[in-house]
Amino acid sequence: GENVEQHPSTLSVQEGDSAVIKCTYSDSASNYFPWYKQELGKRPQLIIDIRSNVGEKKDQRIAVTLNKTAKHFSLHITETQPEDSAVYFCAATPEAAGNKLTFGGGTRVLVKP
Amino acid sequence: GAVVSQHPSWVICKSGTSVKIECRSLDFQATTMFWYRQFPKQSLMLMATSNEGSKATYEQGVEKDKFLINHASLTLSTLTVTSAHPEDSSFYICSARGMQLRGSYNEQFFGPGTRLTVL
């Protein structure tokens, strides 16, 4: 089955700086890669996603890049704000698996004012 | 976006009792629902996948007889934790997905979670 590794596990940045989170996956059949933001005690919220036919996608201050050959994808948050503080999860799924998501271990991001 | 609710939002029970958690899709028909468990400071671990009208498919290591899943309608799935023990204390989250279009991925919409504490 799929295995997703996520790094770093914690990330502390100064407000205004950029944050980068990296994930690697093992199943070459995976073709959909969502990123979720989860605040303490709340549900995961989809913040951006990318499909394997696209190398990069951007939505305002967040962007995701995908390298299919190397089987890794990254989340980039620019001009970080205190409200970006949360736990971020990457995930991967091959559509043939019935959309079963395999999550990375999570990254706890702290944006210091 | 689609809305998924869970009930209860939190529950405290005594060891040995059973607890039922409901997951409802409020404004769409969920052909598939997923149940996850999340321990403190850990990731979401998929427990089982349920499709409406059929038996749930459990992930390796998840006890079918302990975690009973019923997906009787297109808007409701239930997870019953039978004979709960303190080690079952966790945050249980469901997600729901609508009819999958061929060759595409349908977003999963997550419920708000249920925090179970077993004394």
PDB file of N, CA, C and O in Angstrom, chain A residues 6 32 34 36 38 40-46 49 51 87 89-90 93 95-106 108, chain B residues 3-5 32 34 36 38 41-46 49 57 59 91 93 97 100 103-108 110-113 115:
ATOM      1  N   GLN A   6       6.355  12.719   5.880  1.00  0.00           N
ATOM      2  CA  GLN A   6       6.225  14.173   5.902  1.00  0.00           C
ATOM      3  C   GLN A   6       7.290  14.769   6.816  1.00  0.00           C
ATOM      4  O   GLN A   6       7.526  14.281   7.922  1.00  0.00           O
ATOM      5  N   TYR A  32      -3.292  11.900  -6.902  1.00  0.00           N
ATOM      6  CA  TYR A  32      -3.990  13.047  -6.320  1.00  0.00           C
ATOM      7  C   TYR A  32      -3.392  13.315  -4.952  1.00  0.00           C
ATOM      8  O   TYR A  32      -3.237  12.398  -4.131  1.00  0.00           O
ATOM      9  N   PRO A  34      -3.726  15.973  -1.841  1.00  0.00           N
ATOM     10  CA  PRO A  34      -4.322  17.119  -1.135  1.00  0.00           C
ATOM     11  C   PRO A  34      -3.498  17.504   0.088  1.00  0.00           C
ATOM     12  O   PRO A  34      -2.765  16.688   0.642  1.00  0.00           O
ATOM     13  N   TYR A  36      -4.073  19.366   3.914  1.00  0.00           N
ATOM     14  CA  TYR A  36      -5.093  19.751   4.878  1.00  0.00           C
ATOM     15  C   TYR A  36      -4.468  20.559   6.007  1.00  0.00           C
ATOM     16  O   TYR A  36      -3.329  20.329   6.413  1.00  0.00           O
ATOM     17  N   GLN A  38      -5.287  21.535   9.975  1.00  0.00           N
ATOM     18  CA  GLN A  38      -6.130  21.148  11.087  1.00  0.00           C
ATOM     19  C   GLN A  38      -5.767  21.960  12.322  1.00  0.00           C
ATOM     20  O   GLN A  38      -4.620  21.916  12.792  1.00  0.00           O
ATOM     21  N   LEU A  40      -6.452  22.803  16.389  1.00  0.00           N
ATOM     22  CA  LEU A  40      -6.607  21.922  17.548  1.00  0.00           C
ATOM     23  C   LEU A  40      -8.067  21.565  17.794  1.00  0.00           C
ATOM     24  O   LEU A  40      -8.920  22.441  17.945  1.00  0.00           O
ATOM     25  N   GLY A  41      -8.355  20.280  17.795  1.00  0.00           N
ATOM     26  CA  GLY A  41      -9.699  19.805  18.088  1.00  0.00           C
ATOM     27  C   GLY A  41     -10.712  20.001  16.981  1.00  0.00           C
ATOM     28  O   GLY A  41     -11.911  19.795  17.185  1.00  0.00           O
ATOM     29  N   LYS A  42     -10.222  20.419  15.811  1.00  0.00           N
ATOM     30  CA  LYS A  42     -11.146  20.680  14.703  1.00  0.00           C
ATOM     31  C   LYS A  42     -10.960  19.668  13.566  1.00  0.00           C
ATOM     32  O   LYS A  42     -10.045  18.859  13.578  1.00  0.00           O
ATOM     33  N   ARG A  43     -11.828  19.767  12.589  1.00  0.00           N
ATOM     34  CA  ARG A  43     -11.740  18.872  11.442  1.00  0.00           C
ATOM     35  C   ARG A  43     -10.645  19.345  10.493  1.00  0.00           C
ATOM     36  O   ARG A  43     -10.332  20.526  10.434  1.00  0.00           O
ATOM     37  N   PRO A  44     -10.059  18.425   9.723  1.00  0.00           N
ATOM     38  CA  PRO A  44      -9.100  18.838   8.687  1.00  0.00           C
ATOM     39  C   PRO A  44      -9.823  19.632   7.604  1.00  0.00           C
ATOM     40  O   PRO A  44     -10.929  19.277   7.202  1.00  0.00           O
ATOM     41  N   GLN A  45      -9.169  20.685   7.148  1.00  0.00           N
ATOM     42  CA  GLN A  45      -9.740  21.521   6.095  1.00  0.00           C
ATOM     43  C   GLN A  45      -8.828  21.460   4.884  1.00  0.00           C
ATOM     44  O   GLN A  45      -7.622  21.701   5.006  1.00  0.00           O
ATOM     45  N   LEU A  46      -9.402  21.140   3.737  1.00  0.00           N
ATOM     46  CA  LEU A  46      -8.619  21.114   2.499  1.00  0.00           C
ATOM     47  C   LEU A  46      -8.178  22.533   2.152  1.00  0.00           C
ATOM     48  O   LEU A  46      -9.013  23.445   2.080  1.00  0.00           O
ATOM     49  N   ASP A  49      -4.831  21.345  -3.421  1.00  0.00           N
ATOM     50  CA  ASP A  49      -4.577  19.986  -3.893  1.00  0.00           C
ATOM     51  C   ASP A  49      -3.926  20.056  -5.263  1.00  0.00           C
ATOM     52  O   ASP A  49      -3.930  21.105  -5.925  1.00  0.00           O
ATOM     53  N   ARG A  51      -3.010  17.485  -8.863  1.00  0.00           N
ATOM     54  CA  ARG A  51      -3.089  16.208  -9.558  1.00  0.00           C
ATOM     55  C   ARG A  51      -1.770  15.927 -10.259  1.00  0.00           C
ATOM     56  O   ARG A  51      -0.977  16.837 -10.520  1.00  0.00           O
ATOM     57  N   VAL A  87      -1.694  22.450  12.405  1.00  0.00           N
ATOM     58  CA  VAL A  87      -1.021  21.237  11.938  1.00  0.00           C
ATOM     59  C   VAL A  87      -1.431  21.011  10.483  1.00  0.00           C
ATOM     60  O   VAL A  87      -2.621  21.094  10.142  1.00  0.00           O
ATOM     61  N   PHE A  89      -1.304  18.505   7.127  1.00  0.00           N
ATOM     62  CA  PHE A  89      -1.135  17.126   6.688  1.00  0.00           C
ATOM     63  C   PHE A  89      -1.121  17.069   5.167  1.00  0.00           C
ATOM     64  O   PHE A  89      -1.982  17.667   4.507  1.00  0.00           O
ATOM     65  N   CYS A  90      -0.185  16.306   4.633  1.00  0.00           N
ATOM     66  CA  CYS A  90      -0.251  15.973   3.221  1.00  0.00           C
ATOM     67  C   CYS A  90      -0.907  14.604   3.104  1.00  0.00           C
ATOM     68  O   CYS A  90      -0.992  13.848   4.085  1.00  0.00           O
ATOM     69  N   THR A  93      -3.298   9.621  -2.841  1.00  0.00           N
ATOM     70  CA  THR A  93      -4.199   8.530  -3.164  1.00  0.00           C
ATOM     71  C   THR A  93      -4.129   8.184  -4.640  1.00  0.00           C
ATOM     72  O   THR A  93      -4.069   9.068  -5.491  1.00  0.00           O
ATOM     73  N   GLU A  95      -6.366   6.855  -7.604  1.00  0.00           N
ATOM     74  CA  GLU A  95      -7.812   6.817  -7.797  1.00  0.00           C
ATOM     75  C   GLU A  95      -8.345   5.395  -7.805  1.00  0.00           C
ATOM     76  O   GLU A  95      -9.469   5.127  -7.406  1.00  0.00           O
ATOM     77  N   ALA A  96      -7.504   4.457  -8.228  1.00  0.00           N
ATOM     78  CA  ALA A  96      -7.944   3.071  -8.265  1.00  0.00           C
ATOM     79  C   ALA A  96      -8.195   2.509  -6.873  1.00  0.00           C
ATOM     80  O   ALA A  96      -8.848   1.496  -6.729  1.00  0.00           O
ATOM     81  N   ALA A  97      -7.666   3.190  -5.835  1.00  0.00           N
ATOM     82  CA  ALA A  97      -7.850   2.702  -4.459  1.00  0.00           C
ATOM     83  C   ALA A  97      -9.160   3.189  -3.869  1.00  0.00           C
ATOM     84  O   ALA A  97      -9.356   3.106  -2.675  1.00  0.00           O
ATOM     85  N   GLY A  98     -10.052   3.697  -4.709  1.00  0.00           N
ATOM     86  CA  GLY A  98     -11.336   4.152  -4.196  1.00  0.00           C
ATOM     87  C   GLY A  98     -11.227   5.431  -3.394  1.00  0.00           C
ATOM     88  O   GLY A  98     -12.033   5.682  -2.506  1.00  0.00           O
ATOM     89  N   ASN A  99     -10.209   6.226  -3.721  1.00  0.00           N
ATOM     90  CA  ASN A  99      -9.987   7.503  -3.066  1.00  0.00           C
ATOM     91  C   ASN A  99      -9.617   7.370  -1.610  1.00  0.00           C
ATOM     92  O   ASN A  99      -9.831   8.276  -0.819  1.00  0.00           O
ATOM     93  N   LYS A 100      -9.072   6.249  -1.205  1.00  0.00           N
ATOM     94  CA  LYS A 100      -8.582   6.114   0.162  1.00  0.00           C
ATOM     95  C   LYS A 100      -7.357   6.992   0.314  1.00  0.00           C
ATOM     96  O   LYS A 100      -6.374   6.837  -0.391  1.00  0.00           O
ATOM     97  N   LEU A 101      -7.427   7.918   1.242  1.00  0.00           N
ATOM     98  CA  LEU A 101      -6.314   8.818   1.474  1.00  0.00           C
ATOM     99  C   LEU A 101      -5.328   8.205   2.457  1.00  0.00           C
ATOM    100  O   LEU A 101      -5.723   7.676   3.495  1.00  0.00           O
ATOM    101  N   THR A 102      -4.044   8.300   2.135  1.00  0.00           N
ATOM    102  CA  THR A 102      -2.996   7.970   3.085  1.00  0.00           C
ATOM    103  C   THR A 102      -2.352   9.276   3.509  1.00  0.00           C
ATOM    104  O   THR A 102      -1.871  10.042   2.662  1.00  0.00           O
ATOM    105  N   PHE A 103      -2.363   9.545   4.794  1.00  0.00           N
ATOM    106  CA  PHE A 103      -1.877  10.812   5.315  1.00  0.00           C
ATOM    107  C   PHE A 103      -0.421  10.725   5.742  1.00  0.00           C
ATOM    108  O   PHE A 103       0.054   9.683   6.211  1.00  0.00           O
ATOM    109  N   GLY A 104       0.265  11.849   5.615  1.00  0.00           N
ATOM    110  CA  GLY A 104       1.570  11.987   6.210  1.00  0.00           C
ATOM    111  C   GLY A 104       1.420  12.189   7.712  1.00  0.00           C
ATOM    112  O   GLY A 104       0.308  12.324   8.222  1.00  0.00           O
ATOM    113  N   GLY A 105       2.537  12.222   8.410  1.00  0.00           N
ATOM    114  CA  GLY A 105       2.506  12.302   9.866  1.00  0.00           C
ATOM    115  C   GLY A 105       2.136  13.654  10.430  1.00  0.00           C
ATOM    116  O   GLY A 105       1.869  13.777  11.626  1.00  0.00           O
ATOM    117  N   GLY A 106       2.122  14.671   9.581  1.00  0.00           N
ATOM    118  CA  GLY A 106       1.722  15.996  10.036  1.00  0.00           C
ATOM    119  C   GLY A 106       2.901  16.883  10.369  1.00  0.00           C
ATOM    120  O   GLY A 106       3.976  16.411  10.775  1.00  0.00           O
ATOM    121  N   ARG A 108       3.536  20.437  12.575  1.00  0.00           N
ATOM    122  CA  ARG A 108       2.991  21.475  13.455  1.00  0.00           C
ATOM    123  C   ARG A 108       3.718  22.775  13.152  1.00  0.00           C
ATOM    124  O   ARG A 108       4.926  22.883  13.371  1.00  0.00           O
TER     125      ARG A 108
ATOM    126  N   VAL B   3     -21.503  19.729   3.583  1.00  0.00           N
ATOM    127  CA  VAL B   3     -21.453  19.746   5.047  1.00  0.00           C
ATOM    128  C   VAL B   3     -21.632  18.341   5.584  1.00  0.00           C
ATOM    129  O   VAL B   3     -22.556  17.619   5.195  1.00  0.00           O
ATOM    130  N   VAL B   4     -20.747  17.983   6.497  1.00  0.00           N
ATOM    131  CA  VAL B   4     -20.827  16.699   7.180  1.00  0.00           C
ATOM    132  C   VAL B   4     -20.879  16.956   8.677  1.00  0.00           C
ATOM    133  O   VAL B   4     -20.083  17.734   9.208  1.00  0.00           O
ATOM    134  N   SER B   5     -21.823  16.328   9.338  1.00  0.00           N
ATOM    135  CA  SER B   5     -21.944  16.504  10.787  1.00  0.00           C
ATOM    136  C   SER B   5     -21.648  15.193  11.495  1.00  0.00           C
ATOM    137  O   SER B   5     -21.760  14.106  10.907  1.00  0.00           O
ATOM    138  N   THR B  32     -19.925   6.980  -0.274  1.00  0.00           N
ATOM    139  CA  THR B  32     -18.839   6.387   0.493  1.00  0.00           C
ATOM    140  C   THR B  32     -18.537   7.249   1.708  1.00  0.00           C
ATOM    141  O   THR B  32     -18.491   8.472   1.605  1.00  0.00           O
ATOM    142  N   PHE B  34     -15.812   7.383   5.144  1.00  0.00           N
ATOM    143  CA  PHE B  34     -14.570   6.873   5.708  1.00  0.00           C
ATOM    144  C   PHE B  34     -14.538   7.194   7.202  1.00  0.00           C
ATOM    145  O   PHE B  34     -14.961   8.269   7.619  1.00  0.00           O
ATOM    146  N   TYR B  36     -11.966   7.557  10.453  1.00  0.00           N
ATOM    147  CA  TYR B  36     -10.576   7.714  10.863  1.00  0.00           C
ATOM    148  C   TYR B  36     -10.498   7.795  12.384  1.00  0.00           C
ATOM    149  O   TYR B  36     -11.430   8.212  13.054  1.00  0.00           O
ATOM    150  N   GLN B  38      -7.762   9.409  15.309  1.00  0.00           N
ATOM    151  CA  GLN B  38      -6.609  10.278  15.465  1.00  0.00           C
ATOM    152  C   GLN B  38      -6.249  10.379  16.940  1.00  0.00           C
ATOM    153  O   GLN B  38      -7.003  10.938  17.735  1.00  0.00           O
ATOM    154  N   LYS B  41      -1.684  14.399  18.873  1.00  0.00           N
ATOM    155  CA  LYS B  41      -0.442  14.753  18.188  1.00  0.00           C
ATOM    156  C   LYS B  41      -0.032  13.727  17.139  1.00  0.00           C
ATOM    157  O   LYS B  41       1.154  13.617  16.803  1.00  0.00           O
ATOM    158  N   GLN B  42      -0.996  12.987  16.623  1.00  0.00           N
ATOM    159  CA  GLN B  42      -0.688  12.030  15.569  1.00  0.00           C
ATOM    160  C   GLN B  42      -1.545  12.303  14.342  1.00  0.00           C
ATOM    161  O   GLN B  42      -2.414  13.171  14.351  1.00  0.00           O
ATOM    162  N   SER B  43      -1.275  11.541  13.314  1.00  0.00           N
ATOM    163  CA  SER B  43      -1.975  11.736  12.057  1.00  0.00           C
ATOM    164  C   SER B  43      -3.310  10.999  12.052  1.00  0.00           C
ATOM    165  O   SER B  43      -3.655  10.289  12.997  1.00  0.00           O
ATOM    166  N   LEU B  44      -4.054  11.190  10.995  1.00  0.00           N
ATOM    167  CA  LEU B  44      -5.309  10.472  10.823  1.00  0.00           C
ATOM    168  C   LEU B  44      -5.009   9.081  10.277  1.00  0.00           C
ATOM    169  O   LEU B  44      -4.307   8.937   9.272  1.00  0.00           O
ATOM    170  N   MET B  45      -5.573   8.087  10.941  1.00  0.00           N
ATOM    171  CA  MET B  45      -5.385   6.713  10.487  1.00  0.00           C
ATOM    172  C   MET B  45      -6.732   6.181  10.024  1.00  0.00           C
ATOM    173  O   MET B  45      -7.700   6.156  10.793  1.00  0.00           O
ATOM    174  N   LEU B  46      -6.800   5.747   8.786  1.00  0.00           N
ATOM    175  CA  LEU B  46      -8.032   5.211   8.251  1.00  0.00           C
ATOM    176  C   LEU B  46      -8.369   3.893   8.941  1.00  0.00           C
ATOM    177  O   LEU B  46      -7.523   3.010   9.040  1.00  0.00           O
ATOM    178  N   THR B  49     -13.659   1.810   5.375  1.00  0.00           N
ATOM    179  CA  THR B  49     -14.389   2.479   4.298  1.00  0.00           C
ATOM    180  C   THR B  49     -15.753   1.831   4.198  1.00  0.00           C
ATOM    181  O   THR B  49     -15.843   0.597   4.163  1.00  0.00           O
ATOM    182  N   THR B  57     -15.304  -2.061   4.601  1.00  0.00           N
ATOM    183  CA  THR B  57     -13.988  -2.654   4.387  1.00  0.00           C
ATOM    184  C   THR B  57     -13.035  -2.081   5.423  1.00  0.00           C
ATOM    185  O   THR B  57     -12.827  -0.871   5.469  1.00  0.00           O
ATOM    186  N   GLU B  59      -9.426  -1.617   7.509  1.00  0.00           N
ATOM    187  CA  GLU B  59      -7.984  -1.596   7.295  1.00  0.00           C
ATOM    188  C   GLU B  59      -7.332  -2.671   8.170  1.00  0.00           C
ATOM    189  O   GLU B  59      -7.902  -3.111   9.182  1.00  0.00           O
ATOM    190  N   PHE B  91      -9.829  10.605  19.060  1.00  0.00           N
ATOM    191  CA  PHE B  91     -10.654  11.514  18.273  1.00  0.00           C
ATOM    192  C   PHE B  91     -11.058  10.745  17.026  1.00  0.00           C
ATOM    193  O   PHE B  91     -10.204  10.309  16.251  1.00  0.00           O
ATOM    194  N   ILE B  93     -12.990  10.673  13.479  1.00  0.00           N
ATOM    195  CA  ILE B  93     -13.446  11.601  12.444  1.00  0.00           C
ATOM    196  C   ILE B  93     -13.979  10.810  11.260  1.00  0.00           C
ATOM    197  O   ILE B  93     -13.347   9.845  10.819  1.00  0.00           O
ATOM    198  N   ARG B  97     -17.974  11.179   0.872  1.00  0.00           N
ATOM    199  CA  ARG B  97     -17.687  11.495  -0.520  1.00  0.00           C
ATOM    200  C   ARG B  97     -18.914  11.182  -1.360  1.00  0.00           C
ATOM    201  O   ARG B  97     -19.599  10.187  -1.131  1.00  0.00           O
ATOM    202  N   GLN B 100     -18.723   9.107  -7.234  1.00  0.00           N
ATOM    203  CA  GLN B 100     -17.453   9.342  -7.913  1.00  0.00           C
ATOM    204  C   GLN B 100     -17.657   9.316  -9.410  1.00  0.00           C
ATOM    205  O   GLN B 100     -18.199   8.372  -9.962  1.00  0.00           O
ATOM    206  N   GLY B 103     -12.873   8.316 -13.514  1.00  0.00           N
ATOM    207  CA  GLY B 103     -11.581   8.920 -13.828  1.00  0.00           C
ATOM    208  C   GLY B 103     -11.282  10.186 -13.064  1.00  0.00           C
ATOM    209  O   GLY B 103     -10.359  10.897 -13.398  1.00  0.00           O
ATOM    210  N   SER B 104     -12.038  10.482 -12.030  1.00  0.00           N
ATOM    211  CA  SER B 104     -11.752  11.710 -11.287  1.00  0.00           C
ATOM    212  C   SER B 104     -11.748  11.409  -9.800  1.00  0.00           C
ATOM    213  O   SER B 104     -12.138  10.343  -9.357  1.00  0.00           O
ATOM    214  N   TYR B 105     -11.294  12.382  -9.056  1.00  0.00           N
ATOM    215  CA  TYR B 105     -11.288  12.244  -7.613  1.00  0.00           C
ATOM    216  C   TYR B 105     -12.344  13.159  -7.030  1.00  0.00           C
ATOM    217  O   TYR B 105     -12.408  14.331  -7.357  1.00  0.00           O
ATOM    218  N   ASN B 106     -13.174  12.606  -6.190  1.00  0.00           N
ATOM    219  CA  ASN B 106     -14.157  13.431  -5.497  1.00  0.00           C
ATOM    220  C   ASN B 106     -13.650  13.769  -4.117  1.00  0.00           C
ATOM    221  O   ASN B 106     -13.250  12.882  -3.364  1.00  0.00           O
ATOM    222  N   GLU B 107     -13.707  15.044  -3.795  1.00  0.00           N
ATOM    223  CA  GLU B 107     -13.189  15.492  -2.503  1.00  0.00           C
ATOM    224  C   GLU B 107     -13.935  14.825  -1.355  1.00  0.00           C
ATOM    225  O   GLU B 107     -15.144  14.619  -1.415  1.00  0.00           O
ATOM    226  N   GLN B 108     -13.190  14.481  -0.323  1.00  0.00           N
ATOM    227  CA  GLN B 108     -13.803  13.985   0.904  1.00  0.00           C
ATOM    228  C   GLN B 108     -14.089  15.187   1.796  1.00  0.00           C
ATOM    229  O   GLN B 108     -13.242  16.055   1.953  1.00  0.00           O
ATOM    230  N   PHE B 110     -14.896  16.312   5.584  1.00  0.00           N
ATOM    231  CA  PHE B 110     -14.724  15.778   6.921  1.00  0.00           C
ATOM    232  C   PHE B 110     -15.774  16.287   7.903  1.00  0.00           C
ATOM    233  O   PHE B 110     -16.204  17.441   7.834  1.00  0.00           O
ATOM    234  N   GLY B 111     -16.151  15.395   8.802  1.00  0.00           N
ATOM    235  CA  GLY B 111     -16.989  15.800   9.914  1.00  0.00           C
ATOM    236  C   GLY B 111     -16.151  16.489  10.971  1.00  0.00           C
ATOM    237  O   GLY B 111     -14.914  16.473  10.890  1.00  0.00           O
ATOM    238  N   PRO B 112     -16.779  17.080  11.983  1.00  0.00           N
ATOM    239  CA  PRO B 112     -16.055  17.821  13.010  1.00  0.00           C
ATOM    240  C   PRO B 112     -15.364  16.943  14.031  1.00  0.00           C
ATOM    241  O   PRO B 112     -14.606  17.441  14.857  1.00  0.00           O
ATOM    242  N   GLY B 113     -15.609  15.650  13.986  1.00  0.00           N
ATOM    243  CA  GLY B 113     -14.939  14.742  14.910  1.00  0.00           C
ATOM    244  C   GLY B 113     -15.718  14.506  16.194  1.00  0.00           C
ATOM    245  O   GLY B 113     -16.556  15.313  16.605  1.00  0.00           O
ATOM    246  N   ARG B 115     -14.798  13.277  20.141  1.00  0.00           N
ATOM    247  CA  ARG B 115     -13.752  12.929  21.108  1.00  0.00           C
ATOM    248  C   ARG B 115     -14.323  11.926  22.095  1.00  0.00           C
ATOM    249  O   ARG B 115     -15.265  12.225  22.832  1.00  0.00           O
TER     250      ARG B 115
END
